[in-house]
Amino acid sequence: MIRGGLRYWVIAAAMATNCALAVQPTKVAPNGETSSAATIGKLAILVKIKTHEREIGKPSDMIPSSRESSCTYSRFPCSVVDRLDISVNGSPLFVPRSAFCDLADLNLVEIKAFERGVVLVLHGGDASESYKAIIEFDASEIKRRTLSSAMAPAQVLQETIYHSQSVWD
């Protein structure tokens, strides 16, 4: 009985201090579909990532001066993200292509809760080519995406803010 009460207290303390609550990270398959699910408060979240492999040569080859894809050249063959699906409580969210179309060589996906919603953290690349993409969303829409180097995660390199629009006649 004490153990359950202590767990509740730790979760409440984490939320009160604006710390993230997360589920165990999921390894992303380089080819095929990866699913990750979490229940955070009253939100049942399901994330699906579809990837395919693309031949880019061998590790011993020189990296081309002009890259033709989003491959990080940290994995051979490269793994390109084709689709990202997010659903909340069984309802799919519209995920803009700009939230995922430049991502490749994903390693891990994490779903975390914050006071202002949920974030999907995508870890990709390796060494100097490693990055972290964070997609913020709530029960109804994608709000923001940031991209940073895993070597300096506090320094945001890209930020995209999404706005919803209603078209009424």
PDB file of N, CA and C in Angstrom, residues 121-166:
ATOM      1  N   VAL A 121       9.694  12.597 -28.662  1.00  0.00           N
ATOM      2  CA  VAL A 121      11.119  12.863 -28.823  1.00  0.00           C
ATOM      3  C   VAL A 121      11.693  11.786 -29.734  1.00  0.00           C
ATOM      4  N   LEU A 122      12.288  12.225 -30.837  1.00  0.00           N
ATOM      5  CA  LEU A 122      12.879  11.323 -31.815  1.00  0.00           C
ATOM      6  C   LEU A 122      14.390  11.523 -31.812  1.00  0.00           C
ATOM      7  N   HIS A 123      15.126  10.457 -31.499  1.00  0.00           N
ATOM      8  CA  HIS A 123      16.586  10.511 -31.470  1.00  0.00           C
ATOM      9  C   HIS A 123      17.113   9.861 -32.745  1.00  0.00           C
ATOM     10  N   GLY A 124      17.985  10.570 -33.466  1.00  0.00           N
ATOM     11  CA  GLY A 124      18.505  10.021 -34.715  1.00  0.00           C
ATOM     12  C   GLY A 124      19.983  10.284 -34.897  1.00  0.00           C
ATOM     13  N   GLY A 125      20.550   9.633 -35.903  1.00  0.00           N
ATOM     14  CA  GLY A 125      21.953   9.809 -36.241  1.00  0.00           C
ATOM     15  C   GLY A 125      22.880   9.220 -35.198  1.00  0.00           C
ATOM     16  N   ASP A 126      24.159   9.578 -35.306  1.00  0.00           N
ATOM     17  CA  ASP A 126      25.172   9.070 -34.406  1.00  0.00           C
ATOM     18  C   ASP A 126      26.340  10.052 -34.377  1.00  0.00           C
ATOM     19  N   ALA A 127      26.990  10.144 -33.248  1.00  0.00           N
ATOM     20  CA  ALA A 127      28.178  10.986 -33.065  1.00  0.00           C
ATOM     21  C   ALA A 127      27.889  12.432 -33.480  1.00  0.00           C
ATOM     22  N   SER A 128      28.724  13.014 -34.336  1.00  0.00           N
ATOM     23  CA  SER A 128      28.540  14.425 -34.703  1.00  0.00           C
ATOM     24  C   SER A 128      27.296  14.646 -35.556  1.00  0.00           C
ATOM     25  N   GLU A 129      26.730  13.592 -36.115  1.00  0.00           N
ATOM     26  CA  GLU A 129      25.503  13.699 -36.922  1.00  0.00           C
ATOM     27  C   GLU A 129      24.250  13.366 -36.110  1.00  0.00           C
ATOM     28  N   SER A 130      24.398  13.228 -34.784  1.00  0.00           N
ATOM     29  CA  SER A 130      23.239  12.874 -33.963  1.00  0.00           C
ATOM     30  C   SER A 130      22.353  14.103 -33.736  1.00  0.00           C
ATOM     31  N   TYR A 131      21.069  13.851 -33.630  1.00  0.00           N
ATOM     32  CA  TYR A 131      20.115  14.941 -33.448  1.00  0.00           C
ATOM     33  C   TYR A 131      18.950  14.485 -32.597  1.00  0.00           C
ATOM     34  N   LYS A 132      18.178  15.463 -32.140  1.00  0.00           N
ATOM     35  CA  LYS A 132      16.963  15.203 -31.385  1.00  0.00           C
ATOM     36  C   LYS A 132      15.867  16.092 -31.960  1.00  0.00           C
ATOM     37  N   ALA A 133      14.789  15.479 -32.427  1.00  0.00           N
ATOM     38  CA  ALA A 133      13.621  16.211 -32.895  1.00  0.00           C
ATOM     39  C   ALA A 133      12.530  16.059 -31.842  1.00  0.00           C
ATOM     40  N   ILE A 134      11.932  17.171 -31.458  1.00  0.00           N
ATOM     41  CA  ILE A 134      10.871  17.155 -30.448  1.00  0.00           C
ATOM     42  C   ILE A 134       9.601  17.711 -31.083  1.00  0.00           C
ATOM     43  N   ILE A 135       8.549  16.905 -31.070  1.00  0.00           N
ATOM     44  CA  ILE A 135       7.257  17.304 -31.628  1.00  0.00           C
ATOM     45  C   ILE A 135       6.277  17.456 -30.476  1.00  0.00           C
ATOM     46  N   GLU A 136       5.797  18.673 -30.268  1.00  0.00           N
ATOM     47  CA  GLU A 136       4.841  18.965 -29.199  1.00  0.00           C
ATOM     48  C   GLU A 136       3.423  18.877 -29.755  1.00  0.00           C
ATOM     49  N   PHE A 137       2.527  18.262 -28.971  1.00  0.00           N
ATOM     50  CA  PHE A 137       1.127  18.164 -29.396  1.00  0.00           C
ATOM     51  C   PHE A 137       0.222  18.044 -28.185  1.00  0.00           C
ATOM     52  N   ASP A 138      -1.064  18.200 -28.440  1.00  0.00           N
ATOM     53  CA  ASP A 138      -2.066  17.976 -27.402  1.00  0.00           C
ATOM     54  C   ASP A 138      -3.106  17.011 -27.967  1.00  0.00           C
ATOM     55  N   ALA A 139      -4.275  16.949 -27.372  1.00  0.00           N
ATOM     56  CA  ALA A 139      -5.295  15.991 -27.807  1.00  0.00           C
ATOM     57  C   ALA A 139      -5.864  16.300 -29.182  1.00  0.00           C
ATOM     58  N   SER A 140      -5.643  17.521 -29.690  1.00  0.00           N
ATOM     59  CA  SER A 140      -6.284  17.886 -30.948  1.00  0.00           C
ATOM     60  C   SER A 140      -5.340  18.237 -32.097  1.00  0.00           C
ATOM     61  N   GLU A 141      -4.074  18.630 -31.798  1.00  0.00           N
ATOM     62  CA  GLU A 141      -3.216  19.054 -32.907  1.00  0.00           C
ATOM     63  C   GLU A 141      -1.730  19.081 -32.554  1.00  0.00           C
ATOM     64  N   ILE A 142      -0.921  19.075 -33.615  1.00  0.00           N
ATOM     65  CA  ILE A 142       0.517  19.262 -33.488  1.00  0.00           C
ATOM     66  C   ILE A 142       0.742  20.757 -33.273  1.00  0.00           C
ATOM     67  N   LYS A 143       1.571  21.102 -32.300  1.00  0.00           N
ATOM     68  CA  LYS A 143       1.793  22.514 -31.961  1.00  0.00           C
ATOM     69  C   LYS A 143       3.134  23.047 -32.464  1.00  0.00           C
ATOM     70  N   ARG A 144       4.211  22.235 -32.324  1.00  0.00           N
ATOM     71  CA  ARG A 144       5.553  22.768 -32.563  1.00  0.00           C
ATOM     72  C   ARG A 144       6.529  21.616 -32.780  1.00  0.00           C
ATOM     73  N   ARG A 145       7.568  21.880 -33.585  1.00  0.00           N
ATOM     74  CA  ARG A 145       8.664  20.931 -33.724  1.00  0.00           C
ATOM     75  C   ARG A 145       9.976  21.689 -33.599  1.00  0.00           C
ATOM     76  N   THR A 146      10.872  21.136 -32.800  1.00  0.00           N
ATOM     77  CA  THR A 146      12.220  21.699 -32.707  1.00  0.00           C
ATOM     78  C   THR A 146      13.219  20.613 -33.066  1.00  0.00           C
ATOM     79  N   LEU A 147      14.370  21.049 -33.538  1.00  0.00           N
ATOM     80  CA  LEU A 147      15.451  20.132 -33.894  1.00  0.00           C
ATOM     81  C   LEU A 147      16.728  20.689 -33.297  1.00  0.00           C
ATOM     82  N   SER A 148      17.485  19.826 -32.644  1.00  0.00           N
ATOM     83  CA  SER A 148      18.763  20.247 -32.074  1.00  0.00           C
ATOM     84  C   SER A 148      19.774  19.126 -32.226  1.00  0.00           C
ATOM     85  N   SER A 149      21.030  19.494 -32.174  1.00  0.00           N
ATOM     86  CA  SER A 149      22.106  18.516 -32.184  1.00  0.00           C
ATOM     87  C   SER A 149      22.098  17.805 -30.842  1.00  0.00           C
ATOM     88  N   ALA A 150      22.323  16.502 -30.842  1.00  0.00           N
ATOM     89  CA  ALA A 150      22.389  15.771 -29.579  1.00  0.00           C
ATOM     90  C   ALA A 150      23.641  16.167 -28.800  1.00  0.00           C
ATOM     91  N   MET A 151      24.593  16.788 -29.473  1.00  0.00           N
ATOM     92  CA  MET A 151      25.815  17.237 -28.802  1.00  0.00           C
ATOM     93  C   MET A 151      25.568  18.539 -28.035  1.00  0.00           C
ATOM     94  N   ALA A 152      24.553  19.303 -28.409  1.00  0.00           N
ATOM     95  CA  ALA A 152      24.183  20.550 -27.725  1.00  0.00           C
ATOM     96  C   ALA A 152      22.666  20.668 -27.730  1.00  0.00           C
ATOM     97  N   PRO A 153      21.959  19.790 -27.003  1.00  0.00           N
ATOM     98  CA  PRO A 153      20.496  19.732 -27.089  1.00  0.00           C
ATOM     99  C   PRO A 153      19.769  20.993 -26.627  1.00  0.00           C
ATOM    100  N   ALA A 154      20.397  21.817 -25.832  1.00  0.00           N
ATOM    101  CA  ALA A 154      19.737  23.034 -25.363  1.00  0.00           C
ATOM    102  C   ALA A 154      19.715  24.125 -26.435  1.00  0.00           C
ATOM    103  N   GLN A 155      20.530  23.983 -27.471  1.00  0.00           N
ATOM    104  CA  GLN A 155      20.576  24.976 -28.541  1.00  0.00           C
ATOM    105  C   GLN A 155      19.702  24.511 -29.705  1.00  0.00           C
ATOM    106  N   VAL A 156      18.559  25.137 -29.855  1.00  0.00           N
ATOM    107  CA  VAL A 156      17.623  24.771 -30.919  1.00  0.00           C
ATOM    108  C   VAL A 156      18.170  25.267 -32.257  1.00  0.00           C
ATOM    109  N   LEU A 157      18.262  24.353 -33.230  1.00  0.00           N
ATOM    110  CA  LEU A 157      18.743  24.701 -34.565  1.00  0.00           C
ATOM    111  C   LEU A 157      17.596  25.069 -35.498  1.00  0.00           C
ATOM    112  N   GLN A 158      16.464  24.417 -35.316  1.00  0.00           N
ATOM    113  CA  GLN A 158      15.274  24.687 -36.127  1.00  0.00           C
ATOM    114  C   GLN A 158      14.062  24.704 -35.212  1.00  0.00           C
ATOM    115  N   GLU A 159      13.100  25.547 -35.550  1.00  0.00           N
ATOM    116  CA  GLU A 159      11.842  25.568 -34.824  1.00  0.00           C
ATOM    117  C   GLU A 159      10.723  25.828 -35.818  1.00  0.00           C
ATOM    118  N   THR A 160       9.709  24.990 -35.785  1.00  0.00           N
ATOM    119  CA  THR A 160       8.533  25.169 -36.621  1.00  0.00           C
ATOM    120  C   THR A 160       7.324  25.223 -35.701  1.00  0.00           C
ATOM    121  N   ILE A 161       6.521  26.246 -35.853  1.00  0.00           N
ATOM    122  CA  ILE A 161       5.306  26.399 -35.058  1.00  0.00           C
ATOM    123  C   ILE A 161       4.115  26.185 -35.986  1.00  0.00           C
ATOM    124  N   TYR A 162       3.206  25.326 -35.578  1.00  0.00           N
ATOM    125  CA  TYR A 162       2.043  24.996 -36.392  1.00  0.00           C
ATOM    126  C   TYR A 162       0.805  25.706 -35.832  1.00  0.00           C
ATOM    127  N   HIS A 163      -0.002  26.232 -36.730  1.00  0.00           N
ATOM    128  CA  HIS A 163      -1.245  26.910 -36.362  1.00  0.00           C
ATOM    129  C   HIS A 163      -2.394  26.196 -37.052  1.00  0.00           C
ATOM    130  N   SER A 164      -3.507  26.072 -36.358  1.00  0.00           N
ATOM    131  CA  SER A 164      -4.678  25.467 -36.997  1.00  0.00           C
ATOM    132  C   SER A 164      -5.513  26.571 -37.626  1.00  0.00           C
ATOM    133  N   GLN A 165      -6.166  26.215 -38.705  1.00  0.00           N
ATOM    134  CA  GLN A 165      -7.053  27.150 -39.392  1.00  0.00           C
ATOM    135  C   GLN A 165      -8.375  26.458 -39.666  1.00  0.00           C
ATOM    136  N   SER A 166      -9.428  27.209 -39.532  1.00  0.00           N
ATOM    137  CA  SER A 166     -10.751  26.701 -39.871  1.00  0.00           C
ATOM    138  C   SER A 166     -11.246  27.476 -41.085  1.00  0.00           C
TER     139      SER A 166
END
